[in-house]
PDB file of C-alpha atoms in Angstrom:
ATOM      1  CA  UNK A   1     -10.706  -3.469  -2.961  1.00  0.00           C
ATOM      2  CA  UNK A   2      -7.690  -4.659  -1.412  1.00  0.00           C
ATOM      3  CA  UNK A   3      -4.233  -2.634  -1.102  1.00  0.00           C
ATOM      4  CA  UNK A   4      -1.335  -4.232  -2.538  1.00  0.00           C
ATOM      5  CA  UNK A   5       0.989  -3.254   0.332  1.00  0.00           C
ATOM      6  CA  UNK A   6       3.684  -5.858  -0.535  1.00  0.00           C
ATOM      7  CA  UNK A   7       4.889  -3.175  -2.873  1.00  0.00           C
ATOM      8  CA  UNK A   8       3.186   0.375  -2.356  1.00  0.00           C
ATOM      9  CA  UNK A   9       3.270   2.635   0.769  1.00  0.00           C
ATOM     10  CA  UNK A  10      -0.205   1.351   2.375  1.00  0.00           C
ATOM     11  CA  UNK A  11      -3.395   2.516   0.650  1.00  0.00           C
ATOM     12  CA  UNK A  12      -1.592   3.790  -2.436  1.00  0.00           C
ATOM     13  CA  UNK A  13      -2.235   1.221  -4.232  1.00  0.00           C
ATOM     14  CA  UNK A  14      -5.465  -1.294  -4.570  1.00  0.00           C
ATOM     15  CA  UNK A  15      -6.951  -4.313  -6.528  1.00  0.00           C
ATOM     16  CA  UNK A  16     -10.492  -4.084  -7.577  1.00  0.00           C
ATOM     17  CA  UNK A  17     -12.391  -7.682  -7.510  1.00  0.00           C
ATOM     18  CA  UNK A  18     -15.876  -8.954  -7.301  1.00  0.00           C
ATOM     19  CA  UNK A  19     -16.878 -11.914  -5.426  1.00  0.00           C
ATOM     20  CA  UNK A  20     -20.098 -13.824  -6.508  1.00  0.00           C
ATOM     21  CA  UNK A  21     -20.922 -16.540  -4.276  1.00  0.00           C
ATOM     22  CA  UNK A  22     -22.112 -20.037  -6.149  1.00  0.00           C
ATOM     23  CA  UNK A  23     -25.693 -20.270  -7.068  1.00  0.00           C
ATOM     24  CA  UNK A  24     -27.479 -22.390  -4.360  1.00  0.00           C
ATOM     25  CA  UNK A  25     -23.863 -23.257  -3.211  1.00  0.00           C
ATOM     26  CA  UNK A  26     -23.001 -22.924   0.350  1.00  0.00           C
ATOM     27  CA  UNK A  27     -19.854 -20.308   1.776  1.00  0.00           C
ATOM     28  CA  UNK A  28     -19.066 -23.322   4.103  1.00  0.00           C
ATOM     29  CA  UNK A  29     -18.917 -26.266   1.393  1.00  0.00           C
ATOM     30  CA  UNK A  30     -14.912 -26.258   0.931  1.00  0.00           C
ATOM     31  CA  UNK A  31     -15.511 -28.649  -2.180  1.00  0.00           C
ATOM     32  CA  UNK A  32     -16.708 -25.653  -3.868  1.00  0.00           C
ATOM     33  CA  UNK A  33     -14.347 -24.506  -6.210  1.00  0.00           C
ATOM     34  CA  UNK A  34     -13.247 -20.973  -6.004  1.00  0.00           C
ATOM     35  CA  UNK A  35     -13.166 -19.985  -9.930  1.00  0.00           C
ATOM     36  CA  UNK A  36     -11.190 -16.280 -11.143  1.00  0.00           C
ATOM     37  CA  UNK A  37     -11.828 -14.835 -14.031  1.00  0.00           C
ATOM     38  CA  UNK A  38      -8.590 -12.882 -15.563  1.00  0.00           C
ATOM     39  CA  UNK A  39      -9.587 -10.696 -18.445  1.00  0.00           C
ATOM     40  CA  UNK A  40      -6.992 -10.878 -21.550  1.00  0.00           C
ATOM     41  CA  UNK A  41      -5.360  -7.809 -22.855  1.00  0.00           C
ATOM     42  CA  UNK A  42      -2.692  -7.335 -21.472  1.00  0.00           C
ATOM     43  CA  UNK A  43      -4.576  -4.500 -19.230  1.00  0.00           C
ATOM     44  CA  UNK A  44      -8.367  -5.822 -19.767  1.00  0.00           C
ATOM     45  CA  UNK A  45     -10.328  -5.021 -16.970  1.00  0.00           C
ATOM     46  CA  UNK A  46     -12.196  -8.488 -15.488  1.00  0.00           C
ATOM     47  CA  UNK A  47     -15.456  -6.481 -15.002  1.00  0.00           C
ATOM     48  CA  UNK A  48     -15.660  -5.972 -18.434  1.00  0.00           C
ATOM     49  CA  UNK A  49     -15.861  -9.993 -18.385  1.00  0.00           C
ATOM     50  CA  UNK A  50     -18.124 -10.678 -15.481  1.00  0.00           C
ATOM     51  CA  UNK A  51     -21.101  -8.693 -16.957  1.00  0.00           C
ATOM     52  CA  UNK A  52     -20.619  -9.285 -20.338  1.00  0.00           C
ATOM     53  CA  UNK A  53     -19.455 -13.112 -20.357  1.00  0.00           C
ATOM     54  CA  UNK A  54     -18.855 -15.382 -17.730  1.00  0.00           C
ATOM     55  CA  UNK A  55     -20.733 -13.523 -14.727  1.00  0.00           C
ATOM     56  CA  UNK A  56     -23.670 -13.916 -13.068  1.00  0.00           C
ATOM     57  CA  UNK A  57     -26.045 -11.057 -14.659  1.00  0.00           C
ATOM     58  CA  UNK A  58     -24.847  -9.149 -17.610  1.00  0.00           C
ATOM     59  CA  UNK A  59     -25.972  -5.652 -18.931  1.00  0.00           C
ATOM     60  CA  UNK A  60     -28.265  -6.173 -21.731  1.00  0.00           C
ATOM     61  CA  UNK A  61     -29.594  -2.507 -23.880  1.00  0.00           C
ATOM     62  CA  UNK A  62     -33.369  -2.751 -23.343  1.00  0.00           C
ATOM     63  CA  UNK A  63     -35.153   0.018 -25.384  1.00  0.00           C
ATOM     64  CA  UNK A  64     -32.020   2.619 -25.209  1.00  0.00           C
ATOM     65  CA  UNK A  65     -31.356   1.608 -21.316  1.00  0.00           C
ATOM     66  CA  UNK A  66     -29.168  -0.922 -20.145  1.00  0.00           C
ATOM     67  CA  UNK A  67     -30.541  -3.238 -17.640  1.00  0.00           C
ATOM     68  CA  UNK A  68     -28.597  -6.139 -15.300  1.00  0.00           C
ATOM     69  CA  UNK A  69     -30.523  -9.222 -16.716  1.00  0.00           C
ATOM     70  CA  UNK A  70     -29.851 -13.102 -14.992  1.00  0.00           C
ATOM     71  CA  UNK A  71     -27.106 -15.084 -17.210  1.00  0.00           C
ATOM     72  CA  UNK A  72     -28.346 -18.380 -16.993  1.00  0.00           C
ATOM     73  CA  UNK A  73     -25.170 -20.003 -18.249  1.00  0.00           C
ATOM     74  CA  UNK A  74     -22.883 -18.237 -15.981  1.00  0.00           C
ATOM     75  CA  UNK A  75     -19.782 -19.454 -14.113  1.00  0.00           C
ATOM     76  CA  UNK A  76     -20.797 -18.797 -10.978  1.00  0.00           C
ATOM     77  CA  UNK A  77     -23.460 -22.409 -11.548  1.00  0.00           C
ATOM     78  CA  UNK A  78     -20.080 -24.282 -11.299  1.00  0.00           C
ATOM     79  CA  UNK A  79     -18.432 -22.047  -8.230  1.00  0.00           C
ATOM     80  CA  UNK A  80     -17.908 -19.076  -6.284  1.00  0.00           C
ATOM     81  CA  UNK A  81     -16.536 -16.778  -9.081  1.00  0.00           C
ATOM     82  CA  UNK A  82     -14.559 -13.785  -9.047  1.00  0.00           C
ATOM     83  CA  UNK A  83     -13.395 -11.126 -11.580  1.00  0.00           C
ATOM     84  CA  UNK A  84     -10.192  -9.049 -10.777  1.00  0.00           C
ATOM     85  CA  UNK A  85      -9.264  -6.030 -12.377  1.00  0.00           C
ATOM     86  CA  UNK A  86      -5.909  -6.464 -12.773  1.00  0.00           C
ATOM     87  CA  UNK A  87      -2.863  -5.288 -12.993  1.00  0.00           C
ATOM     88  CA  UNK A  88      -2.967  -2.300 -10.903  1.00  0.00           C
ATOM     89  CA  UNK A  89      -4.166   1.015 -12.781  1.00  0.00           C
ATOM     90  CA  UNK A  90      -6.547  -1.350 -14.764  1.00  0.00           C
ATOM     91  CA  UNK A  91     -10.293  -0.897 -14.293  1.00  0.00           C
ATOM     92  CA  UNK A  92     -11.488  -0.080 -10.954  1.00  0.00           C
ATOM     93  CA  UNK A  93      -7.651  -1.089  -9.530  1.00  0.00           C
ATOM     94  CA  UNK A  94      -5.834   2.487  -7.939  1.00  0.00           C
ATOM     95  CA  UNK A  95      -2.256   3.250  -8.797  1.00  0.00           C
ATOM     96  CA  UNK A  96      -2.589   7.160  -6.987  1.00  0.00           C
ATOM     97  CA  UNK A  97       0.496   7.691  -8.998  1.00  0.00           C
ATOM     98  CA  UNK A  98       2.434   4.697  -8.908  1.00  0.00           C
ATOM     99  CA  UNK A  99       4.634   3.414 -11.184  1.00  0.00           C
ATOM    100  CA  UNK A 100       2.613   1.600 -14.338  1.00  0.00           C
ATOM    101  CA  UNK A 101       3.048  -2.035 -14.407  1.00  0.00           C
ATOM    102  CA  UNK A 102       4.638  -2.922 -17.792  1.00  0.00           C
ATOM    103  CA  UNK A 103       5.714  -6.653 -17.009  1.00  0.00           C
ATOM    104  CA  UNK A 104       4.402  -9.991 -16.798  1.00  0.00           C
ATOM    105  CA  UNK A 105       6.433 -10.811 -13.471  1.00  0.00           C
ATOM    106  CA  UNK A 106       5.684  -7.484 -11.615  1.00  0.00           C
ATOM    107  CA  UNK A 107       1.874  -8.163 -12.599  1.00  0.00           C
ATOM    108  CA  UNK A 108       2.070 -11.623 -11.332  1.00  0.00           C
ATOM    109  CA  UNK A 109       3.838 -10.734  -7.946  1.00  0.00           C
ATOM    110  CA  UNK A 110       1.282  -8.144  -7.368  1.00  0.00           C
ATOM    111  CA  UNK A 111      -1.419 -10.934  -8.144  1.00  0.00           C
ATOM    112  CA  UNK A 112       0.082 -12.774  -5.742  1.00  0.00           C
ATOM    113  CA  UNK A 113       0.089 -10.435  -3.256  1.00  0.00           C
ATOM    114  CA  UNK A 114      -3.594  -9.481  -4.101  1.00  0.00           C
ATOM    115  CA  UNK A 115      -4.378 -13.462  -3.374  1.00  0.00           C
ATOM    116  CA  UNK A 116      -2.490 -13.627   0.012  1.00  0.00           C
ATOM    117  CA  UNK A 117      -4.031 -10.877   1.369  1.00  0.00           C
ATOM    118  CA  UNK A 118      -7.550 -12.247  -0.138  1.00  0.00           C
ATOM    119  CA  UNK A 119      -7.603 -15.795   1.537  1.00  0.00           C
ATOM    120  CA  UNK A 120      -5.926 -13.736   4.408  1.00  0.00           C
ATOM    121  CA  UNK A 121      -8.967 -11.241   5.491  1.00  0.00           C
ATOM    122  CA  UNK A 122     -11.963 -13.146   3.582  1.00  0.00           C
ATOM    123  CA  UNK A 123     -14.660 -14.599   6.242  1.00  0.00           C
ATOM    124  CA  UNK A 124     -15.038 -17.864   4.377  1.00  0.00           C
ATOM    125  CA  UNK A 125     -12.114 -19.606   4.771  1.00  0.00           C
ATOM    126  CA  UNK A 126     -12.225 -20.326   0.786  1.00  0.00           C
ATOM    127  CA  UNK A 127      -8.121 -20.924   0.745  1.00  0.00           C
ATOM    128  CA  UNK A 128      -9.380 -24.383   1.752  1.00  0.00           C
ATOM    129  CA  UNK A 129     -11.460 -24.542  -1.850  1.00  0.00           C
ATOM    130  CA  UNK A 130     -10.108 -26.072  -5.290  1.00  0.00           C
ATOM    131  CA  UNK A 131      -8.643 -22.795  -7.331  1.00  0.00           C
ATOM    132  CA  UNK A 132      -9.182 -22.527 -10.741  1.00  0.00           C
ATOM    133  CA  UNK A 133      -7.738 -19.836 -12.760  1.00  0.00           C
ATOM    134  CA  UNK A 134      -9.369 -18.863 -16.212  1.00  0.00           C
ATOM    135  CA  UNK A 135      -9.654 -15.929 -18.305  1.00  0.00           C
TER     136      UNK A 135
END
């Protein structure tokens, strides 16, 4: 989760993401694309996405119980792949109270934000990969 303090009064405000590293791809290998998945909607939460489409496992109903099962044919064979919930108040993403976004440019500067402060703090140094959005 990372704040979106661009905008918000620090931690009153946060972007939920998962990060699935590239199957038998290496951190290090900056020709390794960096793939994010965007859920439609407007408002869809990406999660719903990553275990139910493009992800590496998705939750399958096994006898009444639902069970994380490998997705053979998912993204994360092509890249590092992550999902964002997105924008705030969608998902796992916090508002605490703030103001509901309800347009496209205030979503996409608090994206943007989100991203900077990603390739800013991650340990991987993955601003130096190919970005692909999709969703």
């Amino acid at each position: 989760i990372l704040d979106i303090d661009w905008y918000y009064q620090n931690k009153s405000a946060s972007i939920y993401y998962s990060l699935w590293q590239g199957s038998y791809l290496d951190w290090q290998d900056h020709t390794v694309p960096l793939v994010i998945w965007l859920q439609g909607g407007p408002g869809g939460a990406s999660q719903f996405g990553c275990f139910n489409e493009v992800g590496p496992i998705y939750i399958q109903n096994v006898n009444g119980t639902n069970k994380p099962i490998e997705h053979v044919w998912g993204w994360n064979h092509f890249g590092h792949l992550m999902c964002v919930d997105q924008p705030i108040g969608v998902g796992f993403s916090t508002n605490n109270g703030n103001p509901i976004v309800d347009n496209t440019p205030q979503a996409a500067n608090h994206f943007i934000n989100f991203l900077a402060n990603f390739f800013k703090n991650n340990p991987w140094d993955l601003q130096k990969n190919p970005l692909y959005l999709a969703g």
